[in-house]
Amino acid sequence: MSDHRKPPAPDPHDFLAVDSDLSDTERDVRDAVRTFARRELLPNVADWFEAGTLPDPRGLAKAFGDLGVLGMHLEGYGCGGSGAVAYGLACRELEAVDSGLRSFVSVQGSLAMAAIHKFGSEEQKGEWLPRMAAGEAIGCFGLTEPDSGSDPGSMRTRARRDGSDWVLDGTKMWITNGSVADVAVVWAATDEGIRGFVVPAGTPGFSANTVHKKLSLRASITSELVLEGVRLPADAVLPGSRGLGSPLSCLNEARYGIVWGAAGAARACYEAALEYALSREQFGRPIAGFQLTQRKLADMVVDVNHAGMTALRIGRLKDEGRAHHNHVSFGKFANVAAAQRVAAAARSVHGANGITLEYPVMRHMVNLETVATYEGTEEIHALSIGQAVTGVSAFR
Ligand SMILES: Cc1cc2nc3c(=O)[nH]c(=O)nc-3n(C[C@H](O)[C@H](O)[C@H](O)COP(=O)(O)OP(=O)(O)OC[C@H]3O[C@@H](n4cnc5c(N)ncnc54)[C@H](O)[C@@H]3O)c2cc1C
């Protein structure tokens, strides 16, 4: 029997009805984070971006903790134990406001907390994870160095044994939340390969300097970490960490959040462009009525929905335990590029207004420069996908 009822017209805000595939629990997470983000973050984010900092990172951490998004996908130790799709939706709704705010949550939950959760001792987990989940302690993750970015295996930070102690020397660069962190997870080369260390702020020899003059991710604190003869007890090492694969597995968790986050930034830019195009009049009619504008909106809505479907597909694979790191590379590569295209087109639809902080589009556009760079640059993910499909590595 064929059904002759006319299907409903697509919703311009969810054209392919991707969100109709969410469970009730996932929809509840989406709505809770969206409401919080629109009420508490959106009204302030342009000012934070213009100031080039987060004025109250501790208050923000506490608010994220109360919302339940810090380490929400981790099990136990005060963490939420949510599914991967639910966590992704939280990232999407936060990044629809600003990539810097999603970065705060990603670095805390998927890098610093995930490293302690995966590789830490029971004592380390018990000491740090409940406080970090509640937003009472801020964590950072120090892998990148001034001379070691895409190739972290070339790091110069060293940890050497001195009796039962460890002594760390080196410099980490571009570390999100470094200068406001209570604890840094620092990766260092040892005689046993690369290992992770839990470094509480205030340890003698450890200092952090904020990076200024950024033109991207301005509503986020970025820092240099300096380690000069930092002496740590034997139990500061993450006992389960062994080799470069350990930090890379954390990065894979965080870049999963980027897959969703980029879809959120893209959606925000498209929605701003649609609203602007319908209300802005030139030549006696809304600019939405011009074919060239409609072409931009059509390209945008396709990119936004492709990104949403990609995120949901990878999220479902992850919830089934089937997400390979190459799937996550695919998602980061595809969705960040899509978001960059959407942001650039949305900015042009806004004309001169598009270059101001009165509208979100250029803020997203410049943030996406960072998102395309960190946690594996666009080129590095292209090489991962290239290796996955050809079986041939072109990394070196
Ligand atoms: C705002 C911000 C926040 C950050 N937060 C953190 C953090 O919290 N913790 C942390 O550890 N790091 C962080 N990073 C660092 C980030 O992960 C690195 O910037 C990134 O890994 C790239 O390294 P790089 O900047 O040294 O670039 P490089 O590795 O020097 O790359 C420069 C260019 O060369 C290209 N390239 C490199 N190798 C190849 C190759 N084999 N083939 C083709 N092209 C290649 C790159 O794709 C890029 O285009 C952050 C960065 C920014 C901007």
PDB file of N, CA and C in Angstrom, residues 16-73:
ATOM      1  N   LEU A  16      17.774  17.680   6.678  1.00  0.00           N
ATOM      2  CA  LEU A  16      17.651  16.229   6.484  1.00  0.00           C
ATOM      3  C   LEU A  16      17.115  15.528   7.731  1.00  0.00           C
ATOM      4  N   ALA A  17      16.606  16.311   8.669  1.00  0.00           N
ATOM      5  CA  ALA A  17      16.012  15.764   9.901  1.00  0.00           C
ATOM      6  C   ALA A  17      16.984  14.819  10.607  1.00  0.00           C
ATOM      7  N   VAL A  18      18.252  15.210  10.613  1.00  0.00           N
ATOM      8  CA  VAL A  18      19.273  14.366  11.238  1.00  0.00           C
ATOM      9  C   VAL A  18      18.949  14.169  12.717  1.00  0.00           C
ATOM     10  N   ASP A  19      18.483  15.226  13.371  1.00  0.00           N
ATOM     11  CA  ASP A  19      18.248  15.123  14.815  1.00  0.00           C
ATOM     12  C   ASP A  19      17.057  14.233  15.151  1.00  0.00           C
ATOM     13  N   SER A  20      16.240  13.883  14.143  1.00  0.00           N
ATOM     14  CA  SER A  20      15.126  12.987  14.457  1.00  0.00           C
ATOM     15  C   SER A  20      15.632  11.571  14.727  1.00  0.00           C
ATOM     16  N   ASP A  21      16.909  11.313  14.404  1.00  0.00           N
ATOM     17  CA  ASP A  21      17.482   9.995  14.697  1.00  0.00           C
ATOM     18  C   ASP A  21      18.064   9.914  16.108  1.00  0.00           C
ATOM     19  N   LEU A  22      17.927  10.977  16.878  1.00  0.00           N
ATOM     20  CA  LEU A  22      18.477  10.956  18.240  1.00  0.00           C
ATOM     21  C   LEU A  22      17.516  10.254  19.190  1.00  0.00           C
ATOM     22  N   SER A  23      18.089   9.650  20.219  1.00  0.00           N
ATOM     23  CA  SER A  23      17.250   9.058  21.270  1.00  0.00           C
ATOM     24  C   SER A  23      16.722  10.178  22.175  1.00  0.00           C
ATOM     25  N   ASP A  24      15.764   9.835  23.018  1.00  0.00           N
ATOM     26  CA  ASP A  24      15.231  10.850  23.941  1.00  0.00           C
ATOM     27  C   ASP A  24      16.337  11.373  24.856  1.00  0.00           C
ATOM     28  N   THR A  25      17.199  10.470  25.345  1.00  0.00           N
ATOM     29  CA  THR A  25      18.292  10.905  26.232  1.00  0.00           C
ATOM     30  C   THR A  25      19.218  11.852  25.503  1.00  0.00           C
ATOM     31  N   GLU A  26      19.546  11.519  24.259  1.00  0.00           N
ATOM     32  CA  GLU A  26      20.449  12.390  23.480  1.00  0.00           C
ATOM     33  C   GLU A  26      19.803  13.760  23.250  1.00  0.00           C
ATOM     34  N   ARG A  27      18.498  13.732  22.975  1.00  0.00           N
ATOM     35  CA  ARG A  27      17.801  15.009  22.746  1.00  0.00           C
ATOM     36  C   ARG A  27      17.784  15.855  24.028  1.00  0.00           C
ATOM     37  N   ASP A  28      17.655  15.184  25.159  1.00  0.00           N
ATOM     38  CA  ASP A  28      17.669  15.923  26.431  1.00  0.00           C
ATOM     39  C   ASP A  28      19.027  16.598  26.646  1.00  0.00           C
ATOM     40  N   VAL A  29      20.103  15.880  26.340  1.00  0.00           N
ATOM     41  CA  VAL A  29      21.451  16.471  26.486  1.00  0.00           C
ATOM     42  C   VAL A  29      21.577  17.659  25.543  1.00  0.00           C
ATOM     43  N   ARG A  30      21.182  17.458  24.306  1.00  0.00           N
ATOM     44  CA  ARG A  30      21.249  18.557  23.321  1.00  0.00           C
ATOM     45  C   ARG A  30      20.515  19.791  23.838  1.00  0.00           C
ATOM     46  N   ASP A  31      19.303  19.579  24.320  1.00  0.00           N
ATOM     47  CA  ASP A  31      18.489  20.724  24.735  1.00  0.00           C
ATOM     48  C   ASP A  31      19.072  21.403  25.972  1.00  0.00           C
ATOM     49  N   ALA A  32      19.571  20.605  26.918  1.00  0.00           N
ATOM     50  CA  ALA A  32      20.126  21.197  28.145  1.00  0.00           C
ATOM     51  C   ALA A  32      21.363  22.034  27.812  1.00  0.00           C
ATOM     52  N   VAL A  33      22.240  21.502  26.961  1.00  0.00           N
ATOM     53  CA  VAL A  33      23.479  22.233  26.635  1.00  0.00           C
ATOM     54  C   VAL A  33      23.148  23.445  25.764  1.00  0.00           C
ATOM     55  N   ARG A  34      22.211  23.266  24.847  1.00  0.00           N
ATOM     56  CA  ARG A  34      21.832  24.394  23.975  1.00  0.00           C
ATOM     57  C   ARG A  34      21.245  25.543  24.798  1.00  0.00           C
ATOM     58  N   THR A  35      20.374  25.199  25.738  1.00  0.00           N
ATOM     59  CA  THR A  35      19.755  26.237  26.577  1.00  0.00           C
ATOM     60  C   THR A  35      20.821  26.966  27.387  1.00  0.00           C
ATOM     61  N   PHE A  36      21.709  26.201  28.024  1.00  0.00           N
ATOM     62  CA  PHE A  36      22.788  26.808  28.815  1.00  0.00           C
ATOM     63  C   PHE A  36      23.660  27.690  27.920  1.00  0.00           C
ATOM     64  N   ALA A  37      24.048  27.161  26.772  1.00  0.00           N
ATOM     65  CA  ALA A  37      24.987  27.884  25.900  1.00  0.00           C
ATOM     66  C   ALA A  37      24.371  29.190  25.404  1.00  0.00           C
ATOM     67  N   ARG A  38      23.095  29.131  25.056  1.00  0.00           N
ATOM     68  CA  ARG A  38      22.450  30.348  24.526  1.00  0.00           C
ATOM     69  C   ARG A  38      22.190  31.374  25.620  1.00  0.00           C
ATOM     70  N   ARG A  39      21.934  30.885  26.846  1.00  0.00           N
ATOM     71  CA  ARG A  39      21.601  31.810  27.940  1.00  0.00           C
ATOM     72  C   ARG A  39      22.862  32.364  28.608  1.00  0.00           C
ATOM     73  N   GLU A  40      23.851  31.499  28.872  1.00  0.00           N
ATOM     74  CA  GLU A  40      25.007  31.903  29.689  1.00  0.00           C
ATOM     75  C   GLU A  40      26.225  32.313  28.871  1.00  0.00           C
ATOM     76  N   LEU A  41      26.381  31.756  27.680  1.00  0.00           N
ATOM     77  CA  LEU A  41      27.621  31.971  26.932  1.00  0.00           C
ATOM     78  C   LEU A  41      27.441  32.958  25.777  1.00  0.00           C
ATOM     79  N   LEU A  42      26.397  32.732  24.985  1.00  0.00           N
ATOM     80  CA  LEU A  42      26.222  33.536  23.772  1.00  0.00           C
ATOM     81  C   LEU A  42      26.188  35.044  24.029  1.00  0.00           C
ATOM     82  N   PRO A  43      25.488  35.512  25.096  1.00  0.00           N
ATOM     83  CA  PRO A  43      25.445  36.969  25.292  1.00  0.00           C
ATOM     84  C   PRO A  43      26.807  37.577  25.625  1.00  0.00           C
ATOM     85  N   ASN A  44      27.767  36.764  26.088  1.00  0.00           N
ATOM     86  CA  ASN A  44      29.063  37.294  26.543  1.00  0.00           C
ATOM     87  C   ASN A  44      30.220  37.030  25.596  1.00  0.00           C
ATOM     88  N   VAL A  45      30.032  36.084  24.682  1.00  0.00           N
ATOM     89  CA  VAL A  45      31.220  35.556  24.013  1.00  0.00           C
ATOM     90  C   VAL A  45      31.923  36.590  23.124  1.00  0.00           C
ATOM     91  N   ALA A  46      31.166  37.502  22.522  1.00  0.00           N
ATOM     92  CA  ALA A  46      31.819  38.511  21.672  1.00  0.00           C
ATOM     93  C   ALA A  46      32.734  39.402  22.518  1.00  0.00           C
ATOM     94  N   ASP A  47      32.283  39.734  23.738  1.00  0.00           N
ATOM     95  CA  ASP A  47      33.125  40.558  24.619  1.00  0.00           C
ATOM     96  C   ASP A  47      34.384  39.796  25.036  1.00  0.00           C
ATOM     97  N   TRP A  48      34.219  38.518  25.344  1.00  0.00           N
ATOM     98  CA  TRP A  48      35.390  37.716  25.731  1.00  0.00           C
ATOM     99  C   TRP A  48      36.367  37.635  24.558  1.00  0.00           C
ATOM    100  N   PHE A  49      35.800  37.435  23.381  1.00  0.00           N
ATOM    101  CA  PHE A  49      36.644  37.329  22.183  1.00  0.00           C
ATOM    102  C   PHE A  49      37.392  38.641  21.973  1.00  0.00           C
ATOM    103  N   GLU A  50      36.664  39.765  22.116  1.00  0.00           N
ATOM    104  CA  GLU A  50      37.317  41.061  21.893  1.00  0.00           C
ATOM    105  C   GLU A  50      38.398  41.305  22.944  1.00  0.00           C
ATOM    106  N   ALA A  51      38.119  40.907  24.194  1.00  0.00           N
ATOM    107  CA  ALA A  51      39.107  41.082  25.265  1.00  0.00           C
ATOM    108  C   ALA A  51      40.279  40.122  25.095  1.00  0.00           C
ATOM    109  N   GLY A  52      40.075  39.051  24.335  1.00  0.00           N
ATOM    110  CA  GLY A  52      41.159  38.098  24.097  1.00  0.00           C
ATOM    111  C   GLY A  52      41.434  37.198  25.282  1.00  0.00           C
ATOM    112  N   THR A  53      40.397  36.931  26.069  1.00  0.00           N
ATOM    113  CA  THR A  53      40.589  36.031  27.215  1.00  0.00           C
ATOM    114  C   THR A  53      39.238  35.558  27.739  1.00  0.00           C
ATOM    115  N   LEU A  54      39.285  34.644  28.682  1.00  0.00           N
ATOM    116  CA  LEU A  54      38.089  34.277  29.441  1.00  0.00           C
ATOM    117  C   LEU A  54      38.228  34.957  30.790  1.00  0.00           C
ATOM    118  N   PRO A  55      37.349  35.909  31.125  1.00  0.00           N
ATOM    119  CA  PRO A  55      37.574  36.696  32.335  1.00  0.00           C
ATOM    120  C   PRO A  55      37.447  35.894  33.627  1.00  0.00           C
ATOM    121  N   ASP A  56      36.645  34.830  33.622  1.00  0.00           N
ATOM    122  CA  ASP A  56      36.429  34.073  34.856  1.00  0.00           C
ATOM    123  C   ASP A  56      36.498  32.566  34.558  1.00  0.00           C
ATOM    124  N   PRO A  57      37.706  32.065  34.256  1.00  0.00           N
ATOM    125  CA  PRO A  57      37.788  30.644  33.872  1.00  0.00           C
ATOM    126  C   PRO A  57      37.331  29.689  34.971  1.00  0.00           C
ATOM    127  N   ARG A  58      37.524  30.078  36.235  1.00  0.00           N
ATOM    128  CA  ARG A  58      37.095  29.181  37.344  1.00  0.00           C
ATOM    129  C   ARG A  58      35.574  29.116  37.420  1.00  0.00           C
ATOM    130  N   GLY A  59      34.940  30.283  37.253  1.00  0.00           N
ATOM    131  CA  GLY A  59      33.474  30.299  37.254  1.00  0.00           C
ATOM    132  C   GLY A  59      32.928  29.496  36.077  1.00  0.00           C
ATOM    133  N   LEU A  60      33.600  29.633  34.938  1.00  0.00           N
ATOM    134  CA  LEU A  60      33.163  28.900  33.743  1.00  0.00           C
ATOM    135  C   LEU A  60      33.321  27.395  33.959  1.00  0.00           C
ATOM    136  N   ALA A  61      34.457  27.002  34.532  1.00  0.00           N
ATOM    137  CA  ALA A  61      34.686  25.569  34.798  1.00  0.00           C
ATOM    138  C   ALA A  61      33.604  25.025  35.725  1.00  0.00           C
ATOM    139  N   LYS A  62      33.273  25.797  36.748  1.00  0.00           N
ATOM    140  CA  LYS A  62      32.248  25.351  37.706  1.00  0.00           C
ATOM    141  C   LYS A  62      30.895  25.217  36.995  1.00  0.00           C
ATOM    142  N   ALA A  63      30.600  26.206  36.138  1.00  0.00           N
ATOM    143  CA  ALA A  63      29.312  26.148  35.413  1.00  0.00           C
ATOM    144  C   ALA A  63      29.272  24.934  34.480  1.00  0.00           C
ATOM    145  N   PHE A  64      30.394  24.648  33.802  1.00  0.00           N
ATOM    146  CA  PHE A  64      30.436  23.454  32.937  1.00  0.00           C
ATOM    147  C   PHE A  64      30.322  22.186  33.785  1.00  0.00           C
ATOM    148  N   GLY A  65      30.939  22.213  34.969  1.00  0.00           N
ATOM    149  CA  GLY A  65      30.844  21.057  35.862  1.00  0.00           C
ATOM    150  C   GLY A  65      29.402  20.826  36.298  1.00  0.00           C
ATOM    151  N   ASP A  66      28.723  21.906  36.670  1.00  0.00           N
ATOM    152  CA  ASP A  66      27.317  21.782  37.092  1.00  0.00           C
ATOM    153  C   ASP A  66      26.436  21.286  35.943  1.00  0.00           C
ATOM    154  N   LEU A  67      26.796  21.710  34.737  1.00  0.00           N
ATOM    155  CA  LEU A  67      26.032  21.257  33.562  1.00  0.00           C
ATOM    156  C   LEU A  67      26.284  19.773  33.278  1.00  0.00           C
ATOM    157  N   GLY A  68      27.413  19.279  33.739  1.00  0.00           N
ATOM    158  CA  GLY A  68      27.726  17.849  33.593  1.00  0.00           C
ATOM    159  C   GLY A  68      28.461  17.505  32.313  1.00  0.00           C
ATOM    160  N   VAL A  69      29.152  18.484  31.698  1.00  0.00           N
ATOM    161  CA  VAL A  69      29.802  18.194  30.411  1.00  0.00           C
ATOM    162  C   VAL A  69      31.307  17.925  30.531  1.00  0.00           C
ATOM    163  N   LEU A  70      31.880  18.033  31.731  1.00  0.00           N
ATOM    164  CA  LEU A  70      33.327  17.825  31.857  1.00  0.00           C
ATOM    165  C   LEU A  70      33.605  16.330  32.071  1.00  0.00           C
ATOM    166  N   GLY A  71      34.236  15.714  31.093  1.00  0.00           N
ATOM    167  CA  GLY A  71      34.473  14.264  31.165  1.00  0.00           C
ATOM    168  C   GLY A  71      33.175  13.489  31.148  1.00  0.00           C
ATOM    169  N   MET A  72      32.164  14.043  30.482  1.00  0.00           N
ATOM    170  CA  MET A  72      30.825  13.427  30.560  1.00  0.00           C
ATOM    171  C   MET A  72      30.772  12.033  29.938  1.00  0.00           C
ATOM    172  N   HIS A  73      31.727  11.716  29.032  1.00  0.00           N
ATOM    173  CA  HIS A  73      31.715  10.420  28.367  1.00  0.00           C
ATOM    174  C   HIS A  73      32.574   9.395  29.108  1.00  0.00           C
TER     175      HIS A  73
END
